[in-house]
Amino acid sequence: MARQERADAARNRRAILLAAQRLIGERGVEQVSMSDIAAEAGVGKGTLFRRFGDRQGLITALFEQLTEDWEPNALERLGDPGTEPAVRVIDFLAGLFDRITVPGRPLLRGMGDHATPERLERYRGWHMGLADVIAQARPDLPRKEAEFMAHALLATLRADFVDLLTGGGMTVEDVRERILAFARIALTGRP
């Protein structure tokens, strides 16, 4: 049985993650030190290192927290049978872009964008949920095609892909708009 986190430890963890998110968002991951984060969070540097191990551990925890805050509600909405399937897919992709891809880009750069078993498992869940709803939106497609479409749509939300497009002159808003338009066309045949 997992030990419950003490209230003060939970407060410190949250303060550290909020401070790290704010500072990294303002300055970029390479311009923020562990000392900066500890000072901003109002904790000692030792607390930071005991809690997260190192910079990589902190960045990974920050990315995981972003995902954990967004995922449950997003998956619930994705599975809502009261909403048209194409709308649910677009909503899921928009949320993933807005809540994970955009704020997570600097974190993923700092993490080296490597896959961990946890991240792969999370991806599999998102993929299968999307594939199920795509199959509902496009009953004309064989299941394997719906699964491939789910992979293709998720690939457009990769941080490195967004970086490539924004490095080529597109704004983040342009990228978002085009990704969602691409998804609409794939799901409905209409822009």
XYZ file of N, CA, C and O in Angstrom:
764
model
N 0.849 -1.188 0.000
C 0.000 0.000 0.000
C 0.891 1.247 0.000
O 1.826 1.361 0.772
N 0.569 2.200 -0.872
C 1.361 3.426 -0.995
C 1.134 4.315 0.219
O 0.011 4.446 0.708
N 2.227 4.915 0.704
C 2.148 5.836 1.828
C 1.537 7.149 1.375
O 1.873 7.659 0.323
N 0.634 7.684 2.200
C 0.011 8.960 1.871
C 1.012 10.092 2.112
O 1.744 10.093 3.098
N 1.036 11.021 1.208
C 1.937 12.163 1.295
C 1.485 13.094 2.427
O 0.295 13.375 2.557
N 2.446 13.566 3.233
C 2.140 14.525 4.289
C 1.601 15.815 3.666
O 1.967 16.181 2.552
N 0.780 16.538 4.413
C 0.163 17.770 3.897
C 1.220 18.807 3.535
O 1.122 19.455 2.493
N 2.257 18.970 4.387
C 3.281 19.966 4.079
C 4.112 19.549 2.863
O 4.490 20.391 2.048
N 4.348 18.257 2.709
C 5.088 17.772 1.543
C 4.277 17.987 0.268
O 4.816 18.372 -0.772
N 2.973 17.768 0.358
C 2.106 17.984 -0.805
C 2.077 19.463 -1.182
O 2.130 19.818 -2.363
N 2.011 20.351 -0.167
C 2.035 21.799 -0.434
C 3.347 22.205 -1.093
O 3.358 22.969 -2.057
N 4.455 21.688 -0.553
C 5.767 22.006 -1.133
C 5.861 21.512 -2.569
O 6.365 22.229 -3.445
N 5.382 20.309 -2.820
C 5.432 19.743 -4.181
C 4.665 20.637 -5.145
O 5.153 20.985 -6.218
N 3.466 21.013 -4.749
C 2.634 21.852 -5.619
C 3.286 23.225 -5.835
O 3.295 23.740 -6.948
N 3.834 23.804 -4.768
C 4.494 25.115 -4.881
C 5.691 25.028 -5.816
O 5.912 25.931 -6.637
N 6.447 23.960 -5.701
C 7.613 23.768 -6.565
C 7.180 23.631 -8.018
O 7.743 24.275 -8.913
N 6.169 22.820 -8.262
C 5.712 22.618 -9.643
C 5.134 23.900 -10.240
O 5.390 24.215 -11.406
N 4.378 24.649 -9.449
C 3.836 25.920 -9.945
C 4.950 26.914 -10.242
O 4.925 27.606 -11.270
N 5.932 26.995 -9.340
C 7.061 27.907 -9.559
C 7.836 27.508 -10.808
O 8.189 28.353 -11.636
N 8.101 26.213 -10.952
C 8.848 25.731 -12.122
C 8.079 26.024 -13.408
O 8.652 26.496 -14.397
N 6.784 25.768 -13.398
C 5.974 26.012 -14.593
C 6.010 27.491 -14.982
O 6.191 27.837 -16.140
N 5.855 28.364 -13.997
C 5.850 29.798 -14.279
C 7.209 30.264 -14.801
O 7.290 30.940 -15.830
N 8.272 29.892 -14.123
C 9.608 30.344 -14.520
C 10.014 29.786 -15.884
O 10.560 30.510 -16.721
N 9.744 28.515 -16.108
C 10.092 27.910 -17.400
C 9.270 28.536 -18.518
O 9.771 28.796 -19.608
N 7.995 28.815 -18.228
C 7.151 29.483 -19.213
C 7.649 30.867 -19.571
O 7.566 31.298 -20.717
N 8.177 31.581 -18.592
C 8.672 32.947 -18.815
C 10.044 32.971 -19.483
O 10.293 33.775 -20.370
N 10.948 32.103 -19.016
C 12.348 32.187 -19.427
C 12.831 31.088 -20.354
O 13.864 31.229 -20.994
N 12.130 29.966 -20.362
C 12.613 28.806 -21.109
C 13.351 27.865 -20.178
O 13.950 28.290 -19.185
N 13.322 26.600 -20.488
C 13.851 25.571 -19.601
C 15.348 25.725 -19.349
O 15.834 25.479 -18.245
N 16.088 26.162 -20.337
C 17.550 26.271 -20.190
C 17.968 27.467 -19.347
O 19.102 27.523 -18.871
N 17.080 28.416 -19.152
C 17.418 29.647 -18.426
C 16.954 29.626 -16.974
O 17.018 30.648 -16.303
N 16.476 28.486 -16.499
C 15.964 28.388 -15.130
C 16.788 27.350 -14.374
O 16.919 26.214 -14.819
N 17.317 27.765 -13.237
C 18.115 26.847 -12.414
C 17.251 26.257 -11.300
O 16.178 26.782 -10.971
N 17.764 25.199 -10.694
C 17.084 24.608 -9.546
C 17.034 25.633 -8.403
O 16.039 25.686 -7.679
N 18.063 26.453 -8.265
C 18.070 27.498 -7.232
C 16.961 28.514 -7.479
O 16.283 28.954 -6.540
N 16.759 28.891 -8.741
C 15.684 29.827 -9.089
C 14.325 29.259 -8.669
O 13.494 29.972 -8.107
N 14.125 27.993 -8.971
C 12.834 27.348 -8.670
C 12.630 27.249 -7.163
O 11.547 27.553 -6.650
N 13.663 26.835 -6.438
C 13.558 26.714 -4.980
C 13.213 28.068 -4.360
O 12.325 28.166 -3.501
N 13.899 29.125 -4.794
C 13.641 30.465 -4.254
C 12.214 30.911 -4.566
O 11.515 31.437 -3.691
N 11.786 30.698 -5.784
C 10.437 31.099 -6.194
C 9.368 30.337 -5.418
O 8.321 30.887 -5.078
N 9.630 29.064 -5.130
C 8.663 28.224 -4.414
C 8.713 28.430 -2.905
O 7.829 27.962 -2.183
N 9.769 29.097 -2.425
C 9.902 29.327 -0.996
C 10.336 28.089 -0.223
O 9.940 27.894 0.932
N 11.127 27.239 -0.867
C 11.641 26.030 -0.220
C 13.161 26.013 -0.359
O 13.728 26.716 -1.194
N 13.790 25.197 0.449
C 15.231 25.038 0.330
C 15.583 24.196 -0.886
O 14.796 23.360 -1.333
N 16.770 24.432 -1.396
C 17.227 23.675 -2.559
C 17.307 22.176 -2.244
O 17.006 21.344 -3.092
N 17.649 21.848 -1.008
C 17.701 20.447 -0.592
C 16.342 19.774 -0.705
O 16.236 18.613 -1.107
N 15.283 20.503 -0.353
C 13.918 19.967 -0.486
C 13.629 19.622 -1.939
O 13.054 18.580 -2.245
N 14.042 20.503 -2.813
C 13.838 20.296 -4.251
C 14.532 19.021 -4.726
O 13.931 18.190 -5.397
N 15.795 18.870 -4.345
C 16.560 17.701 -4.784
C 16.073 16.412 -4.123
O 16.018 15.369 -4.782
N 15.694 16.472 -2.839
C 15.153 15.267 -2.183
C 13.852 14.826 -2.842
O 13.590 13.641 -3.000
N 13.046 15.818 -3.208
C 11.725 15.508 -3.770
C 11.805 14.980 -5.205
O 11.089 14.059 -5.575
N 12.674 15.580 -6.043
C 12.677 15.264 -7.473
C 13.966 14.616 -7.966
O 14.036 14.207 -9.122
N 14.972 14.574 -7.126
C 16.220 13.925 -7.507
C 17.172 14.835 -8.252
O 18.276 15.086 -7.815
N 16.730 15.347 -9.373
C 17.560 16.226 -10.193
C 16.657 17.035 -11.114
O 15.437 16.928 -11.065
N 17.277 17.826 -11.930
C 16.555 18.694 -12.871
C 15.639 17.879 -13.783
O 14.489 18.242 -14.018
N 16.159 16.779 -14.294
C 15.374 15.908 -15.180
C 14.131 15.381 -14.466
O 13.049 15.342 -15.032
N 14.298 14.989 -13.205
C 13.166 14.488 -12.428
C 12.106 15.555 -12.207
O 10.904 15.273 -12.261
N 12.546 16.778 -11.964
C 11.600 17.880 -11.781
C 10.850 18.177 -13.077
O 9.625 18.335 -13.080
N 11.559 18.241 -14.179
C 10.925 18.535 -15.471
C 9.923 17.436 -15.830
O 8.809 17.704 -16.274
N 10.311 16.188 -15.595
C 9.410 15.068 -15.876
C 8.170 15.156 -14.998
O 7.040 14.969 -15.480
N 8.350 15.451 -13.704
C 7.205 15.569 -12.797
C 6.283 16.710 -13.217
O 5.059 16.587 -13.136
N 6.852 17.800 -13.692
C 6.057 18.932 -14.144
C 5.214 18.551 -15.365
O 4.018 18.852 -15.431
N 5.830 17.840 -16.302
C 5.076 17.399 -17.475
C 3.970 16.415 -17.073
O 2.837 16.510 -17.559
N 4.299 15.497 -16.186
C 3.294 14.523 -15.731
C 2.138 15.220 -15.026
O 0.984 14.831 -15.191
N 2.437 16.259 -14.244
C 1.379 16.989 -13.556
C 0.455 17.684 -14.551
O -0.763 17.673 -14.384
N 1.031 18.291 -15.588
C 0.211 18.900 -16.638
C -0.771 17.885 -17.198
O -1.960 18.157 -17.362
N -0.248 16.711 -17.506
C -1.062 15.653 -18.106
C -2.126 15.162 -17.132
O -3.293 15.004 -17.506
N -1.738 14.918 -15.894
C -2.693 14.408 -14.904
C -3.813 15.401 -14.620
O -4.938 14.992 -14.333
N -3.522 16.685 -14.694
C -4.551 17.703 -14.461
C -5.576 17.743 -15.601
O -6.738 18.061 -15.381
N -5.134 17.444 -16.810
C -5.999 17.557 -17.988
C -6.720 16.257 -18.337
O -7.895 16.268 -18.719
N -6.049 15.157 -18.222
C -6.487 13.892 -18.809
C -7.850 13.359 -18.348
O -8.669 12.990 -19.207
N -8.165 13.270 -17.054
C -9.427 12.613 -16.670
C -10.667 13.255 -17.290
O -11.517 12.564 -17.846
N -10.771 14.574 -17.216
C -11.926 15.263 -17.787
C -11.949 15.126 -19.305
O -13.008 14.955 -19.916
N -10.768 15.187 -19.926
C -10.692 15.073 -21.389
C -11.154 13.696 -21.853
O -11.896 13.583 -22.832
N -10.736 12.660 -21.166
C -11.151 11.302 -21.551
C -12.641 11.092 -21.310
O -13.309 10.408 -22.086
N -13.153 11.702 -20.256
C -14.591 11.605 -19.984
C -15.391 12.254 -21.117
O -16.369 11.683 -21.612
N -14.970 13.444 -21.535
C -15.662 14.140 -22.642
C -15.507 13.365 -23.953
O -16.430 13.313 -24.764
N -14.329 12.765 -24.171
C -14.116 11.985 -25.390
C -15.092 10.813 -25.464
O -15.575 10.464 -26.537
N -15.414 10.225 -24.327
C -16.321 9.080 -24.307
C -17.787 9.422 -24.155
O -18.620 8.520 -24.057
N -18.148 10.692 -24.159
C -19.537 11.116 -23.945
C -20.408 10.790 -25.153
O -20.306 11.453 -26.193
N -21.292 9.804 -25.037
C -22.122 9.432 -26.186
C -23.175 10.479 -26.545
O -23.786 10.407 -27.607
N -23.374 11.478 -25.691
C -24.355 12.519 -25.963
C -23.851 13.600 -26.907
O -24.599 14.495 -27.287
N -22.572 13.533 -27.270
C -21.990 14.519 -28.168
C -21.561 13.824 -29.455
O -21.068 12.697 -29.423
N -21.755 14.501 -30.575
C -21.386 13.948 -31.881
C -19.914 13.515 -31.874
O -19.044 14.243 -31.381
N -19.599 12.339 -32.437
C -18.225 11.829 -32.396
C -17.174 12.779 -32.963
O -16.112 12.964 -32.353
N -17.434 13.400 -34.099
C -16.437 14.303 -34.691
C -16.157 15.481 -33.761
O -15.010 15.916 -33.621
N -17.180 15.981 -33.094
C -17.016 17.089 -32.149
C -16.149 16.642 -30.971
O -15.279 17.384 -30.510
N -16.362 15.406 -30.494
C -15.570 14.898 -29.373
C -14.098 14.773 -29.753
O -13.214 15.102 -28.950
N -13.819 14.316 -30.965
C -12.427 14.184 -31.407
C -11.772 15.560 -31.485
O -10.655 15.759 -30.984
N -12.449 16.514 -32.104
C -11.900 17.875 -32.235
C -11.669 18.481 -30.860
O -10.622 19.093 -30.602
N -12.615 18.314 -29.953
C -12.481 18.838 -28.591
C -11.269 18.219 -27.893
O -10.495 18.917 -27.240
N -11.090 16.923 -28.037
C -9.957 16.237 -27.406
C -8.638 16.758 -27.967
O -7.710 17.074 -27.214
N -8.556 16.871 -29.289
C -7.325 17.352 -29.919
C -7.029 18.799 -29.526
O -5.876 19.146 -29.243
N -8.062 19.634 -29.503
C -7.870 21.041 -29.111
C -7.385 21.129 -27.668
O -6.458 21.888 -27.358
N -7.978 20.346 -26.795
C -7.548 20.342 -25.398
C -6.130 19.840 -25.238
O -5.339 20.406 -24.475
N -5.797 18.793 -25.954
C -4.442 18.248 -25.891
C -3.429 19.279 -26.384
O -2.383 19.479 -25.780
N -3.760 19.977 -27.449
C -2.877 21.020 -27.976
C -2.714 22.153 -26.963
O -1.600 22.559 -26.638
N -3.847 22.649 -26.452
C -3.832 23.819 -25.570
C -3.252 23.525 -24.190
O -2.541 24.356 -23.631
N -3.559 22.364 -23.637
C -3.187 22.076 -22.248
C -1.908 21.268 -22.091
O -1.282 21.302 -21.039
N -1.503 20.532 -23.146
C -0.311 19.684 -23.027
C 0.764 20.089 -24.024
O 1.894 20.378 -23.651
N 0.440 20.136 -25.309
C 1.463 20.416 -26.316
C 2.099 21.783 -26.119
O 3.319 21.893 -26.028
N 1.294 22.831 -26.061
C 1.852 24.185 -25.989
C 2.612 24.409 -24.682
O 3.790 24.760 -24.718
N 2.002 24.188 -23.506
C 2.785 24.426 -22.291
C 3.880 23.380 -22.077
O 4.866 23.639 -21.405
N 3.728 22.207 -22.675
C 4.691 21.134 -22.481
C 5.890 21.167 -23.407
O 6.867 20.453 -23.182
N 5.847 21.993 -24.449
C 6.964 22.031 -25.411
C 8.310 22.285 -24.758
O 9.262 21.535 -25.007
N 8.446 23.306 -23.917
C 9.775 23.498 -23.304
C 10.156 22.350 -22.378
O 11.326 22.003 -22.259
N 9.178 21.741 -21.738
C 9.466 20.622 -20.842
C 9.955 19.421 -21.637
O 10.911 18.742 -21.239
N 9.279 19.144 -22.753
C 9.688 18.012 -23.579
C 11.094 18.215 -24.127
O 11.870 17.268 -24.220
N 11.422 19.436 -24.469
C 12.795 19.722 -24.913
C 13.775 19.400 -23.790
O 14.826 18.816 -24.024
N 13.425 19.774 -22.577
C 14.285 19.520 -21.428
C 14.366 18.055 -21.056
O 15.339 17.602 -20.480
N 13.328 17.286 -21.388
C 13.300 15.852 -21.084
C 13.947 15.045 -22.199
O 14.095 13.845 -22.077
N 14.266 15.675 -23.300
C 14.823 14.933 -24.425
C 13.749 14.196 -25.212
O 14.044 13.389 -26.070
N 12.488 14.457 -24.905
C 11.350 13.872 -25.612
C 11.437 12.355 -25.737
O 11.009 11.771 -26.711
N 12.033 11.692 -24.738
C 12.112 10.233 -24.770
C 10.853 9.629 -24.159
O 10.241 10.208 -23.274
N 10.495 8.474 -24.639
C 9.290 7.803 -24.160
C 9.624 6.980 -22.921
O 10.615 6.275 -22.885
N 8.787 7.094 -21.908
C 8.895 6.254 -20.726
C 7.741 5.264 -20.776
O 6.758 5.492 -21.503
N 7.807 4.181 -20.014
C 6.668 3.247 -20.004
C 5.355 3.929 -19.641
O 4.316 3.630 -20.224
N 5.416 4.886 -18.705
C 4.192 5.590 -18.293
C 3.635 6.433 -19.440
O 2.437 6.464 -19.683
N 4.522 7.149 -20.129
C 4.071 7.988 -21.242
C 3.544 7.137 -22.388
O 2.568 7.503 -23.048
N 4.192 5.999 -22.635
C 3.695 5.102 -23.691
C 2.323 4.544 -23.328
O 1.439 4.454 -24.188
N 2.131 4.196 -22.073
C 0.839 3.667 -21.636
C -0.248 4.738 -21.767
O -1.348 4.466 -22.224
N 0.081 5.947 -21.386
C -0.870 7.054 -21.522
C -1.213 7.256 -23.006
O -2.372 7.425 -23.366
N -0.190 7.253 -23.868
C -0.420 7.412 -25.307
C -1.350 6.303 -25.812
O -2.276 6.575 -26.586
N -1.097 5.082 -25.405
C -1.959 3.967 -25.852
C -3.416 4.203 -25.470
O -4.318 3.925 -26.249
N -3.632 4.722 -24.267
C -5.004 5.019 -23.833
C -5.646 6.095 -24.680
O -6.811 5.972 -25.096
N -4.893 7.164 -24.948
C -5.423 8.233 -25.794
C -5.702 7.705 -27.196
O -6.734 8.009 -27.789
N -4.771 6.925 -27.706
C -4.909 6.398 -29.069
C -6.152 5.522 -29.185
O -6.945 5.682 -30.119
N -6.323 4.588 -28.262
C -7.476 3.689 -28.365
C -8.787 4.449 -28.175
O -9.766 4.177 -28.867
N -8.812 5.423 -27.254
C -10.015 6.232 -27.080
C -10.359 7.003 -28.344
O -11.520 7.037 -28.777
N -9.338 7.615 -28.963
C -9.567 8.340 -30.222
C -10.007 7.394 -31.333
O -10.924 7.710 -32.092
N -9.346 6.244 -31.442
C -9.692 5.286 -32.502
C -11.150 4.857 -32.371
O -11.866 4.742 -33.377
N -11.608 4.625 -31.144
C -13.010 4.232 -30.928
C -13.967 5.309 -31.421
O -14.962 5.020 -32.092
N -13.669 6.570 -31.094
C -14.572 7.662 -31.472
C -14.456 7.952 -32.970
O -15.461 8.253 -33.627
N -13.267 7.824 -33.535
C -13.110 7.985 -34.991
C -13.923 6.925 -35.717
O -14.588 7.216 -36.720
N -13.914 5.705 -35.203
C -14.710 4.635 -35.817
C -16.203 4.963 -35.767
O -16.951 4.615 -36.693
N -16.629 5.657 -34.725
C -18.030 6.084 -34.648
C -18.311 7.202 -35.649
O -19.365 7.221 -36.288
N -17.365 8.128 -35.763
C -17.537 9.258 -36.684
C -17.453 8.814 -38.131
O -18.096 9.407 -39.005
N -16.639 7.798 -38.383
C -16.411 7.312 -39.747
C -16.690 5.811 -39.823
O -15.780 5.000 -39.967
N -17.967 5.409 -39.748
C -18.292 3.975 -39.800
C -17.925 3.336 -41.144
O -17.880 2.113 -41.251
N -17.619 4.164 -42.138
C -17.213 3.651 -43.445
C -15.782 3.109 -43.435
O -15.391 2.386 -44.345
N -15.010 3.454 -42.416
C -13.604 3.023 -42.349
C -13.464 1.678 -41.650
O -14.108 1.448 -40.626
N -12.589 0.821 -42.161
C -12.242 -0.378 -41.394
C -11.566 0.045 -40.089
O -10.947 1.118 -40.012
N -11.658 -0.770 -39.068
C -11.099 -0.445 -37.750
C -9.612 -0.076 -37.848
O -9.162 0.870 -37.198
N -8.854 -0.798 -38.639
C -7.412 -0.518 -38.764
C -7.178 0.898 -39.301
O -6.218 1.554 -38.924
N -8.046 1.369 -40.178
C -7.913 2.733 -40.702
C -8.231 3.769 -39.627
O -7.583 4.814 -39.551
N -9.232 3.484 -38.808
C -9.558 4.389 -37.701
C -8.386 4.451 -36.723
O -8.048 5.527 -36.210
N -7.746 3.321 -36.469
C -6.584 3.291 -35.579
C -5.423 4.078 -36.184
O -4.734 4.820 -35.476
N -5.210 3.923 -37.494
C -4.143 4.682 -38.136
C -4.444 6.179 -38.087
O -3.562 6.996 -37.816
N -5.692 6.553 -38.337
C -6.064 7.969 -38.303
C -5.811 8.543 -36.907
O -5.338 9.675 -36.774
N -6.094 7.776 -35.868
C -5.834 8.243 -34.501
C -4.343 8.499 -34.304
O -3.952 9.526 -33.733
N -3.497 7.586 -34.788
C -2.046 7.814 -34.702
C -1.649 9.078 -35.468
O -0.864 9.895 -34.970
N -2.180 9.237 -36.669
C -1.819 10.383 -37.510
C -2.241 11.699 -36.858
O -1.478 12.674 -36.854
N -3.434 11.732 -36.284
C -3.897 12.955 -35.627
C -3.055 13.262 -34.390
O -2.688 14.421 -34.163
N -2.733 12.259 -33.614
C -1.888 12.482 -32.440
C -0.488 12.941 -32.834
O 0.127 13.749 -32.139
N 0.009 12.460 -33.959
C 1.351 12.857 -34.418
C 1.420 14.351 -34.726
O 2.474 14.964 -34.553
N 0.309 14.941 -35.149
C 0.328 16.378 -35.451
C 0.478 17.218 -34.192
O 0.798 18.407 -34.279
N 0.275 16.614 -33.032
C 0.356 17.335 -31.771
C 1.702 17.161 -31.076
O 1.891 17.674 -29.971
N 2.621 16.475 -31.713
C 3.957 16.308 -31.118
C 4.647 17.666 -31.004
O 4.572 18.492 -31.926
N 5.309 17.874 -29.888
C 5.994 19.143 -29.645
C 7.027 19.444 -30.722
O 7.143 20.582 -31.172
N 7.758 18.426 -31.174
C 8.785 18.679 -32.191
C 8.169 19.069 -33.531
O 8.724 19.869 -34.267
N 6.988 18.548 -33.839
C 6.289 18.923 -35.068
C 5.815 20.381 -34.976
O 5.980 21.159 -35.914
N 5.261 20.738 -33.832
C 4.818 22.123 -33.626
C 6.019 23.065 -33.676
O 5.955 24.138 -34.279
N 7.137 22.661 -33.067
C 8.360 23.467 -33.134
C 8.816 23.662 -34.580
O 9.224 24.756 -34.970
N 8.758 22.602 -35.369
C 9.150 22.686 -36.779
C 8.303 23.723 -37.510
O 8.829 24.575 -38.233
N 7.000 23.665 -37.301
C 6.095 24.594 -37.991
C 6.249 26.022 -37.495
O 6.269 26.960 -38.303
N 6.385 26.204 -36.193
C 6.547 27.567 -35.682
C 7.922 28.118 -36.047
O 8.061 29.323 -36.243
N 8.909 27.244 -36.177
C 10.229 27.684 -36.633
C 10.225 28.083 -38.094
O 11.104 28.813 -38.556
N 9.223 27.615 -38.830
C 9.091 27.952 -40.242
C 8.232 29.177 -40.491
O 7.869 29.465 -41.635
N 7.850 29.876 -39.429
C 7.124 31.127 -39.606
C 5.665 31.103 -39.201
O 5.025 32.154 -39.175
N 5.111 29.942 -38.902
C 3.718 29.896 -38.468
C 3.639 30.273 -36.988
O 4.562 30.015 -36.225
N 2.529 30.878 -36.595
C 2.299 31.128 -35.176
C 1.706 29.872 -34.554
O 1.196 28.989 -35.265
N 1.725 29.810 -33.238
C 1.104 28.686 -32.534
C -0.382 28.630 -32.869
O -0.945 27.548 -33.070
N -1.015 29.779 -32.977
C -2.449 29.826 -33.309
C -2.699 29.283 -34.721
O -3.689 28.586 -34.948
N -1.810 29.619 -35.675
C -1.924 29.088 -37.039
C -1.824 27.567 -37.031
O -2.587 26.876 -37.712
N -0.857 27.058 -36.278
C -0.662 25.605 -36.207
C -1.909 24.945 -35.637
O -2.413 23.962 -36.180
N -2.426 25.493 -34.546
C -3.628 24.932 -33.917
C -4.783 24.901 -34.909
O -5.468 23.892 -35.069
N -5.008 26.017 -35.565
C -6.109 26.125 -36.528
C -5.976 25.081 -37.642
O -6.955 24.432 -38.014
N -4.769 24.914 -38.160
C -4.569 23.973 -39.266
C -4.681 22.516 -38.819
O -5.189 21.672 -39.553
N -4.200 22.218 -37.620
C -4.344 20.854 -37.103
C -5.814 20.502 -36.951
O -6.258 19.421 -37.359
N -6.588 21.405 -36.367
C -8.012 21.133 -36.165
C -8.762 21.083 -37.492
O -9.678 20.270 -37.664
N -8.373 21.913 -38.464
C -8.994 21.852 -39.796
C -8.675 20.518 -40.464
O -9.553 19.898 -41.081
N -7.440 20.071 -40.341
C -7.031 18.772 -40.883
C -7.881 17.653 -40.262
O -8.377 16.764 -40.956
N -8.070 17.717 -38.950
C -8.885 16.693 -38.265
C -10.316 16.725 -38.751
O -10.920 15.678 -39.003
N -10.894 17.922 -38.909
C -12.278 18.039 -39.398
C -12.424 17.417 -40.783
O -13.378 16.705 -41.064
N -11.484 17.719 -41.656
C -11.540 17.163 -43.016
C -11.433 15.644 -42.974
O -12.173 14.938 -43.643
N -10.519 15.130 -42.136
C -10.358 13.688 -42.038
C -11.608 13.015 -41.489
O -11.967 11.902 -41.899
N -12.302 13.693 -40.583
C -13.468 13.098 -39.934
C -14.761 13.294 -40.727
O -15.661 12.458 -40.640
N -14.887 14.395 -41.440
C -16.164 14.714 -42.073
C -16.074 14.876 -43.590
O -17.111 14.928 -44.246
N -14.868 15.053 -44.098
C -14.713 15.325 -45.526
C -14.973 16.785 -45.857
O -14.926 17.178 -47.018
N -15.224 17.610 -44.820
C -15.501 19.038 -45.010
C -14.576 19.855 -44.136
O -14.279 19.469 -43.013
N -14.157 21.039 -44.596
C -13.330 21.916 -43.745
C -14.117 22.454 -42.558
O -15.302 22.448 -42.528
